[in-house]
CSV table of C-alpha atoms in Angstrom, one decimal:
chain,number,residue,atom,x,y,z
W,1,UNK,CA,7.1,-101.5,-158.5
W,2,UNK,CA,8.9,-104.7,-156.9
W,3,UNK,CA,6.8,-107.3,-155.8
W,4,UNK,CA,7.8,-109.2,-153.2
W,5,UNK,CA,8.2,-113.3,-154.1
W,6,UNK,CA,7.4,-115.9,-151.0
W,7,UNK,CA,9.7,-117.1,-149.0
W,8,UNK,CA,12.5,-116.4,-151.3
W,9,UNK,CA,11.1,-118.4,-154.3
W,10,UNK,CA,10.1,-116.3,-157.6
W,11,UNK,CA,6.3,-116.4,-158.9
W,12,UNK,CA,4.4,-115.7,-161.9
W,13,UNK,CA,3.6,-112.8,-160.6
W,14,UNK,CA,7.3,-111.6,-160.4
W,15,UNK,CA,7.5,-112.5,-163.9
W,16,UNK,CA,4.7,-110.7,-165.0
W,17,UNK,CA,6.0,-107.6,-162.9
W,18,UNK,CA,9.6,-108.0,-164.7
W,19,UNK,CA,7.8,-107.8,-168.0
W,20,UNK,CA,5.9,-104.6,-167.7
W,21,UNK,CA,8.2,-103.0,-165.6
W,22,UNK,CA,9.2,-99.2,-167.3
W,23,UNK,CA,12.9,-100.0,-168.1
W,24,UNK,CA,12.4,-103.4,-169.7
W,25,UNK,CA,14.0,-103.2,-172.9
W,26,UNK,CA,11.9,-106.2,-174.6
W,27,UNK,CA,8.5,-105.8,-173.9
W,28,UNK,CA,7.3,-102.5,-174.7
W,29,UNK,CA,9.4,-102.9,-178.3
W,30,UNK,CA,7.4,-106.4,-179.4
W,31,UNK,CA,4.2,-105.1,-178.5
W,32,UNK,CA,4.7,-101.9,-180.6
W,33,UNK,CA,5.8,-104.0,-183.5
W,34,UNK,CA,3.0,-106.2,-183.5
W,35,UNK,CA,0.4,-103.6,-183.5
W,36,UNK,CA,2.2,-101.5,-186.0
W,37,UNK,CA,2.2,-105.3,-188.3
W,38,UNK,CA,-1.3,-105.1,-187.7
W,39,UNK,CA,-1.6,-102.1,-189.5
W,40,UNK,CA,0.8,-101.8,-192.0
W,41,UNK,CA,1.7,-105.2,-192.9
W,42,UNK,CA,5.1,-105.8,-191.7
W,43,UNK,CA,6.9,-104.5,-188.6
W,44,UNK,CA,9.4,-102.2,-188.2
W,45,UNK,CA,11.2,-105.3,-187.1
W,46,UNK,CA,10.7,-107.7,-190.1
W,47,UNK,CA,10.8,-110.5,-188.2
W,48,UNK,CA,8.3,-110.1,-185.7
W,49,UNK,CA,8.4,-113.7,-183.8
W,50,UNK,CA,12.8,-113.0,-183.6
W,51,UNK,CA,13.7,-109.9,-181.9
W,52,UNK,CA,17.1,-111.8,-181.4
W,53,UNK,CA,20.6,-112.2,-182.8
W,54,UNK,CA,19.3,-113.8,-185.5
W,55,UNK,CA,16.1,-111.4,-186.5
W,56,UNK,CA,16.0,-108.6,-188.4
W,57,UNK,CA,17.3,-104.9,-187.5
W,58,UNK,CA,14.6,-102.2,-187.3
W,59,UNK,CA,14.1,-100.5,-190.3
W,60,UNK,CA,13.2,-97.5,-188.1
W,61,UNK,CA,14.5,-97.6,-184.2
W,62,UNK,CA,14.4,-94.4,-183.3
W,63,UNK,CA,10.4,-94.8,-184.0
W,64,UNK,CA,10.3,-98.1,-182.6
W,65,UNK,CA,11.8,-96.7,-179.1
W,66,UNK,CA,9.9,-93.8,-179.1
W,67,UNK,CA,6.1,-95.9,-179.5
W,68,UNK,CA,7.5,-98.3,-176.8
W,69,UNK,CA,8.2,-95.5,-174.2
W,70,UNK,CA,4.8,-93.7,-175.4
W,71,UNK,CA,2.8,-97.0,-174.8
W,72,UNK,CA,4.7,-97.4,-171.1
W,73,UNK,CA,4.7,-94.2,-170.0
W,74,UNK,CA,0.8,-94.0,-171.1
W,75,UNK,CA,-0.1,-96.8,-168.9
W,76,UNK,CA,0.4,-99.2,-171.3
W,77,UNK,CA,-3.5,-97.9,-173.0
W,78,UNK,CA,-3.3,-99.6,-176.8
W,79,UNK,CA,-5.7,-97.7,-177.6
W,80,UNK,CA,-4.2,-94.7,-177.4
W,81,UNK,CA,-1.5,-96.2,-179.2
W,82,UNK,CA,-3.4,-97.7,-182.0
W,83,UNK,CA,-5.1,-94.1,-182.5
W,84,UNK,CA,-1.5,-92.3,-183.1
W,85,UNK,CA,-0.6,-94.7,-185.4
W,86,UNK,CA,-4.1,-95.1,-187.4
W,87,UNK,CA,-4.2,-90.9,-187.6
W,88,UNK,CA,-0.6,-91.0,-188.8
W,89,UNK,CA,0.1,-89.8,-191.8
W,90,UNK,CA,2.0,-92.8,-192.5
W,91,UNK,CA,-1.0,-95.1,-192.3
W,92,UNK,CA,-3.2,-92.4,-194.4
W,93,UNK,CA,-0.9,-93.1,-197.9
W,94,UNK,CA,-2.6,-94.7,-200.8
W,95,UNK,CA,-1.2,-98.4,-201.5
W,96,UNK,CA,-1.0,-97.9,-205.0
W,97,UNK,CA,2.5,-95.5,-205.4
W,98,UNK,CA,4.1,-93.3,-208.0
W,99,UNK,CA,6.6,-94.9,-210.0
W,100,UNK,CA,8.9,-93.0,-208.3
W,101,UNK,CA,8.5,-94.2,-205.1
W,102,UNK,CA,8.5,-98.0,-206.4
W,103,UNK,CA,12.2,-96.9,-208.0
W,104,UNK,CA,13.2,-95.2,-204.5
W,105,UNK,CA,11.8,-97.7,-202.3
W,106,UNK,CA,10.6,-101.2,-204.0
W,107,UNK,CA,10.2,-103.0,-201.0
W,108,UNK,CA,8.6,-101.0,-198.7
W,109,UNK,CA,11.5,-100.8,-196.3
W,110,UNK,CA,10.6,-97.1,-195.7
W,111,UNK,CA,7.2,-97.4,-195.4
W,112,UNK,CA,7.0,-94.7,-198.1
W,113,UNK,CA,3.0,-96.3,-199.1
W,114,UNK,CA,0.3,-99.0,-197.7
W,115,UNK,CA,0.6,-102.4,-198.0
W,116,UNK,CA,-2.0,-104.7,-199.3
W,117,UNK,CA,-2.6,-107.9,-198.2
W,118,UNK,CA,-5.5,-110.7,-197.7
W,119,UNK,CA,-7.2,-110.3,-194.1
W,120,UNK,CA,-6.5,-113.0,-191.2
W,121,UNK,CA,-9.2,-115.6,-190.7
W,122,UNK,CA,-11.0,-114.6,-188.5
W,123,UNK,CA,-11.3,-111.2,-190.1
W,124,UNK,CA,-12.5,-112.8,-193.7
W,125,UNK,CA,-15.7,-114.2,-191.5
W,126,UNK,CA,-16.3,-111.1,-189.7
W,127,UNK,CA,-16.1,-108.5,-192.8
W,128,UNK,CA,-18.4,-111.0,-194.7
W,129,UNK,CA,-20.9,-110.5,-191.6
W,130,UNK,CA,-20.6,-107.3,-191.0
W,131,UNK,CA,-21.0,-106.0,-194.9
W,132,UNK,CA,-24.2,-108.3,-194.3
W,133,UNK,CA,-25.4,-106.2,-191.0
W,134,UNK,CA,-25.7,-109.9,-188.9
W,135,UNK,CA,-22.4,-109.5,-187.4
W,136,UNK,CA,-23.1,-109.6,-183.3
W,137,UNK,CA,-21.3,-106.7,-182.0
W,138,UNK,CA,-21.2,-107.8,-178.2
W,139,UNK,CA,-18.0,-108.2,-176.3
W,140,UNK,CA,-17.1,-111.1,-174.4
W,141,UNK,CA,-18.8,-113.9,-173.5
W,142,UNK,CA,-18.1,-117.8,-174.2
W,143,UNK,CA,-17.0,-119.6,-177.1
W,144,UNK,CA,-20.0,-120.4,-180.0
W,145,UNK,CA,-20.0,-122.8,-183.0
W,146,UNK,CA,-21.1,-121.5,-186.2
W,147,UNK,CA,-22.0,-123.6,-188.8
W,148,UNK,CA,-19.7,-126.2,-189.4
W,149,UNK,CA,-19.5,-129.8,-191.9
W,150,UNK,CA,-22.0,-132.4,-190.5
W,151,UNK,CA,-19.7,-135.0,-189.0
W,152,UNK,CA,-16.5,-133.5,-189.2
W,153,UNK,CA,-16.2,-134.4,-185.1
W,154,UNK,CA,-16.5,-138.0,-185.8
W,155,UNK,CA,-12.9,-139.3,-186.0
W,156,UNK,CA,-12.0,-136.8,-182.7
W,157,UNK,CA,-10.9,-139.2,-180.1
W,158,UNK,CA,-12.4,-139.3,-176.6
W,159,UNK,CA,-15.0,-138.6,-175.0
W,160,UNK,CA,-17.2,-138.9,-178.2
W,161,UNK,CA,-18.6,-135.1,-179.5
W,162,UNK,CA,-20.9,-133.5,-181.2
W,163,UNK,CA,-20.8,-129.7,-182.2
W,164,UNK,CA,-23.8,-128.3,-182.6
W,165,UNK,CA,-24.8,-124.9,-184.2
W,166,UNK,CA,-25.6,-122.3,-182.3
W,167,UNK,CA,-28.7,-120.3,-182.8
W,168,UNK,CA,-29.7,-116.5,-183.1
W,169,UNK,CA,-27.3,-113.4,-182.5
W,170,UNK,CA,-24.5,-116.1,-181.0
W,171,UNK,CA,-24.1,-117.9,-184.5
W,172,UNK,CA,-22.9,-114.2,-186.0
W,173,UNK,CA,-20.3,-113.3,-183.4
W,174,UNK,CA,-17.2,-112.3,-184.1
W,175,UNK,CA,-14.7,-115.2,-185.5
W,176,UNK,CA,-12.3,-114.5,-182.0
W,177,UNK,CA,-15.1,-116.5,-180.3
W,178,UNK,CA,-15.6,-119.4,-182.7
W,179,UNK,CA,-14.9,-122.6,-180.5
W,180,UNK,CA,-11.6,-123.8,-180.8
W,181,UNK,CA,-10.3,-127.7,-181.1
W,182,UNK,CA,-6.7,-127.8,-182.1
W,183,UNK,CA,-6.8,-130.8,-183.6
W,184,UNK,CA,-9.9,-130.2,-185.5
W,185,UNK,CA,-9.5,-126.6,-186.4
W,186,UNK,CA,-12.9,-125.2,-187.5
W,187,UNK,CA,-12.3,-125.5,-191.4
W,188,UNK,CA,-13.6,-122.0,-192.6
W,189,UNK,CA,-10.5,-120.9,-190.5
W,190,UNK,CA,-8.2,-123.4,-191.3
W,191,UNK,CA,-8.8,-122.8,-195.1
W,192,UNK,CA,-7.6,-119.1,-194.5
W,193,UNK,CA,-4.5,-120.4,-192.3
W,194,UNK,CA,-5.7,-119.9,-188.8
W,195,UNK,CA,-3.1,-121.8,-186.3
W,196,UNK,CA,-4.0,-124.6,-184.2
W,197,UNK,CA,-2.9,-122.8,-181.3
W,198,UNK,CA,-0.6,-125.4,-180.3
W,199,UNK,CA,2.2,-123.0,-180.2
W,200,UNK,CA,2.9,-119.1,-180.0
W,201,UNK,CA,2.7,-117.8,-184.0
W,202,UNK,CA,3.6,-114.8,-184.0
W,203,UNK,CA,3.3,-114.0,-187.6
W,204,UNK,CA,0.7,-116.6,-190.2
W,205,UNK,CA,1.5,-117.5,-193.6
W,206,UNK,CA,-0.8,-116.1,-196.0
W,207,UNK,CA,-1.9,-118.5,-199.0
W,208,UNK,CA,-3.6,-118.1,-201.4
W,209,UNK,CA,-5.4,-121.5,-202.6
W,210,UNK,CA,-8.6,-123.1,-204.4
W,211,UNK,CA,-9.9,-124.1,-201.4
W,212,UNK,CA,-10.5,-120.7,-199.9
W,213,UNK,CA,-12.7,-119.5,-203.0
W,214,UNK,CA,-14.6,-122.7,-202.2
W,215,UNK,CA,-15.3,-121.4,-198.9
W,216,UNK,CA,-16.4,-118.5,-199.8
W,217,UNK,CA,-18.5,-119.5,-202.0
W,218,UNK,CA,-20.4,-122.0,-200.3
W,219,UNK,CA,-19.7,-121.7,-196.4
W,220,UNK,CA,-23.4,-121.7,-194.9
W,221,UNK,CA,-21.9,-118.7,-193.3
W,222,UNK,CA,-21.1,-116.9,-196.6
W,223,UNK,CA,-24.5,-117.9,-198.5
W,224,UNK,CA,-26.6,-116.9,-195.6
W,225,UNK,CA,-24.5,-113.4,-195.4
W,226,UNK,CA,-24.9,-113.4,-199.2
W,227,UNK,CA,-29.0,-113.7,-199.1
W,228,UNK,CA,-29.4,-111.4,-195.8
W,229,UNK,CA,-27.5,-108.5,-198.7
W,230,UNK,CA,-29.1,-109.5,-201.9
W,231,UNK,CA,-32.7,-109.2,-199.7
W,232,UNK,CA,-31.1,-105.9,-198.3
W,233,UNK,CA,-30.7,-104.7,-201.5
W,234,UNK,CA,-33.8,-105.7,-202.9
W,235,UNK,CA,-35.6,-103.8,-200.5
W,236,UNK,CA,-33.8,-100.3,-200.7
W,237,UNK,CA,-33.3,-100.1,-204.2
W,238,UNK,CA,-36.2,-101.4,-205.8
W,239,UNK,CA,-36.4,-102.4,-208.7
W,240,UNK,CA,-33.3,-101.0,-210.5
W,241,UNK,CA,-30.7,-103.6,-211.3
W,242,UNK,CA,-28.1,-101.1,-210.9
W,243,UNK,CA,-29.0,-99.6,-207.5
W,244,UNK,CA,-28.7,-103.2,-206.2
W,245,UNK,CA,-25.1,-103.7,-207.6
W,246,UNK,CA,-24.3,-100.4,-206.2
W,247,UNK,CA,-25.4,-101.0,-202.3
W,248,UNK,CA,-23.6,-104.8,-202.7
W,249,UNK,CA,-20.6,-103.1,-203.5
W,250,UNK,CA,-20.5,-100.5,-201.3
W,251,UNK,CA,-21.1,-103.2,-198.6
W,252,UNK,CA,-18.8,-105.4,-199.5
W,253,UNK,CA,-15.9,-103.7,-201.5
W,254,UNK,CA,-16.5,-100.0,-200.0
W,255,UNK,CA,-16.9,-98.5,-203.5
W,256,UNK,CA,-19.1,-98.0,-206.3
W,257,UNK,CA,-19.4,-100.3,-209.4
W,258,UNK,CA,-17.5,-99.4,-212.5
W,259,UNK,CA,-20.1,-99.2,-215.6
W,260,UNK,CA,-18.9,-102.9,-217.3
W,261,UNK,CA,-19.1,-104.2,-213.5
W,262,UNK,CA,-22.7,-103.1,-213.3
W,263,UNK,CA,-23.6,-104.9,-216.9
W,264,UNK,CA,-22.2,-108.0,-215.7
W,265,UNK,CA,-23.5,-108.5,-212.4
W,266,UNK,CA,-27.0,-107.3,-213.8
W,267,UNK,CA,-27.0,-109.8,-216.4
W,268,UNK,CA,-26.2,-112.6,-214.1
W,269,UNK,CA,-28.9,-111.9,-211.8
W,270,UNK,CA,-31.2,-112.0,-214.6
W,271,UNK,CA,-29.9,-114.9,-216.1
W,272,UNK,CA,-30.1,-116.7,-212.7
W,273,UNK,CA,-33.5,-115.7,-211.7
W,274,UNK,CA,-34.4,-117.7,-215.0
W,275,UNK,CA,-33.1,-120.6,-214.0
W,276,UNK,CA,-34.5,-120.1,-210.3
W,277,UNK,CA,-37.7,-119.5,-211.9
W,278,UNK,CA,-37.5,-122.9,-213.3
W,279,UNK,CA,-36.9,-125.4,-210.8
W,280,UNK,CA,-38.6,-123.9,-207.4
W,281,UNK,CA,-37.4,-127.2,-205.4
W,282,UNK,CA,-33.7,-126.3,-205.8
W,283,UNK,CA,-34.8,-122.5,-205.4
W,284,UNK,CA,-36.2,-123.7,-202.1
W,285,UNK,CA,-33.2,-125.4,-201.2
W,286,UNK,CA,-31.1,-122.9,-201.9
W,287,UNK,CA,-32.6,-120.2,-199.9
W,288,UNK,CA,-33.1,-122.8,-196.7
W,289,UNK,CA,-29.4,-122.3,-195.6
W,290,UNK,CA,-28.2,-120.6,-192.9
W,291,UNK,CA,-30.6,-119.9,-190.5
W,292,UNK,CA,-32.1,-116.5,-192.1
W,293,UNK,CA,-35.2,-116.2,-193.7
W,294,UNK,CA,-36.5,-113.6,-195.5
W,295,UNK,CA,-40.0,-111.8,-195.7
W,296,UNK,CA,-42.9,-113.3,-197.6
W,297,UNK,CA,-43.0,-110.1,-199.7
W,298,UNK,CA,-39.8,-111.3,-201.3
W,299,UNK,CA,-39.9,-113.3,-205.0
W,300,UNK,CA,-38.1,-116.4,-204.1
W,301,UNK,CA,-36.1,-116.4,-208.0
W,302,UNK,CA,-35.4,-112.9,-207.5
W,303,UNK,CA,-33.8,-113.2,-204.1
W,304,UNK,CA,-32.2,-116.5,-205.2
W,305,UNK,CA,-30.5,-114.8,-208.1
W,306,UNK,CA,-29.4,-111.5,-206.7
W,307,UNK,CA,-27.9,-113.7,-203.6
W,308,UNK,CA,-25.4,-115.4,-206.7
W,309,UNK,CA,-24.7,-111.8,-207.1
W,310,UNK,CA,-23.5,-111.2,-204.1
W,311,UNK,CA,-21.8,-114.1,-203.5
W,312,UNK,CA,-19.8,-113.6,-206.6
W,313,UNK,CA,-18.8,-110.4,-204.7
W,314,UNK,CA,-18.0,-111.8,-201.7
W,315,UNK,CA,-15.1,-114.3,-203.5
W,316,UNK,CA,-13.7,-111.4,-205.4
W,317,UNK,CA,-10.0,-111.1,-204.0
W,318,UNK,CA,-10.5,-107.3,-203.4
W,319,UNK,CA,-13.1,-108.2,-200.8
W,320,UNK,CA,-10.9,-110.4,-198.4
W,321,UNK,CA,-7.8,-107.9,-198.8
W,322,UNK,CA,-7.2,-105.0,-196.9
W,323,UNK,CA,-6.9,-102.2,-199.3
């Protein structure tokens, strides 16, 4: 519907009534492409941030048009949208193809199997949470500051800051609420190329870099998610070394350990609890970051070791790509 502009002079509100209205060519098309990036890995466009002259055709249009009129003329419900395309059959393939398909279709131009590809920034922090069980769940709600380097404020220019960490269920919220200072980016996401925000990015670069298996490896956030799982499976499977590898896995990779994966993982966590055992100060240590702490009932060596474990799981490259 036409909204009508004051006194002759257009609003943001015309704009925004322009955008959405049901004939707009544009709209609709760049939404559809974005969400459908989201889920396979590349749009139908290519070039998702260029649907001009000098972007790329659609590799499939007559889909394209027919998700943009589906999303309009369903009251614009992404939901519903994102539903169609996730029971597709086209999202169900497996991401590892025939050799047949790879000679038909080596690029993936016809979509004819999954992509694979490492998870945005804010979704390497969440699955790491959530494969712990501390991820906060709640929607909405103010910025919070998980744990970040100890002076890594102090060269911001004025007025003078100071982050500090928030505390219970807020400092395991979902990484789209982490606070957000362009110029000082909080590092966890800026290792995994989260953008400043000081300009539209349509599409991120995805590296692949040192640094990032540093992070993973010794983020507070990540060694706390790390202990809150090894104590997890501690608990449930006993004591059978090969129990616990299986529940880690299954949290954190969504399958079950291969037998040579099991024998490596069990003899690490026993050769760790040894050295644990040894020195109880840096055991102490060790366990004292993050802000969860585990149960009396717990051996400190044994939960030490078995957090290693898991944090060895936690940098494997098949745990921060989307399968």
């Amino acid at each position: 519907a036409e909204v009508p502009h004051l006194a002759g002079r257009l609003t943001r509100l015309d704009l925004a009534a322009w955008l959405v209205q049901s004939d707009h060519p544009l709209t609709s098309r760049v939404l559809v492409n974005r969400l459908w990036k989201l889920l396979f890995g590349r749009g139908i466009v290519r070039t998702v941030e260029d649907f001009g002259l000098q972007g790329e055709s659609p590799t499939h249009p007559e889909l394209l048009d027919w998700l943009a009129v589906e999303l309009v003329e369903r009251g614009w419900d992404m939901k519903h949208l994102l539903r169609q395309m996730l029971q597709s059959r086209a999202y169900r393939q497996s991401a590892f193809p025939s050799s047949e398909v790879l000679r038909l279709d080596p690029n993936n131009d016809l979509f004819s199997r999954q992509q694979r590809w490492r998870l945005d920034a804010e979704f390497v922090r969440d699955t790491a949470l959530a494969a712990s069980g501390l991820l906060t769940w709640r929607i909405g709600g103010p910025s919070v500051k998980p744990y970040q380097p100890a002076g890594y404020w102090q060269y911001l220019n004025f007025p003078p800051r100071e982050w500090v960490n928030d505390r219970g269920p807020d400092q395991y919220r979902r990484g789209l609420y982490t606070y957000w200072q362009r110029t000082f980016l909080h590092p966890s996401l800026a290792a995994f190329d989260a953008p400043s925000r000081e300009e539209c990015t349509a599409q991120r670069p995805q590296s692949n870099t040192p640094q990032q298996a540093l992070v993973l490896l010794n983020d507070p956030t990540y060694v706390e998610a790390a202990r809150v799982l090894a104590a997890k499976a501690i608990a449930q499977a006993k004591a059978d070394p090969a129990a616990r590898v299986r529940l880690a896995m299954q949290r954190i990779l969504q399958r079950d350990p291969r037998p040579q994966e099991v024998a490596v993982l069990t003899r690490l966590a026993q050769d760790h609890e040894q050295q644990f055992a040894a020195d109880p100060a840096a055991t102490a240590r060790f366990l004292q970051v993050g802000d969860w702490t585990a149960g009396p009932a717990v051996s400190p060596a044994e939960l030490a070791a078995w957090t290693n474990v898991c944090r060895v799981l936690f940098n494997l490259s098949e745990a921060i790509t989307r399968p």
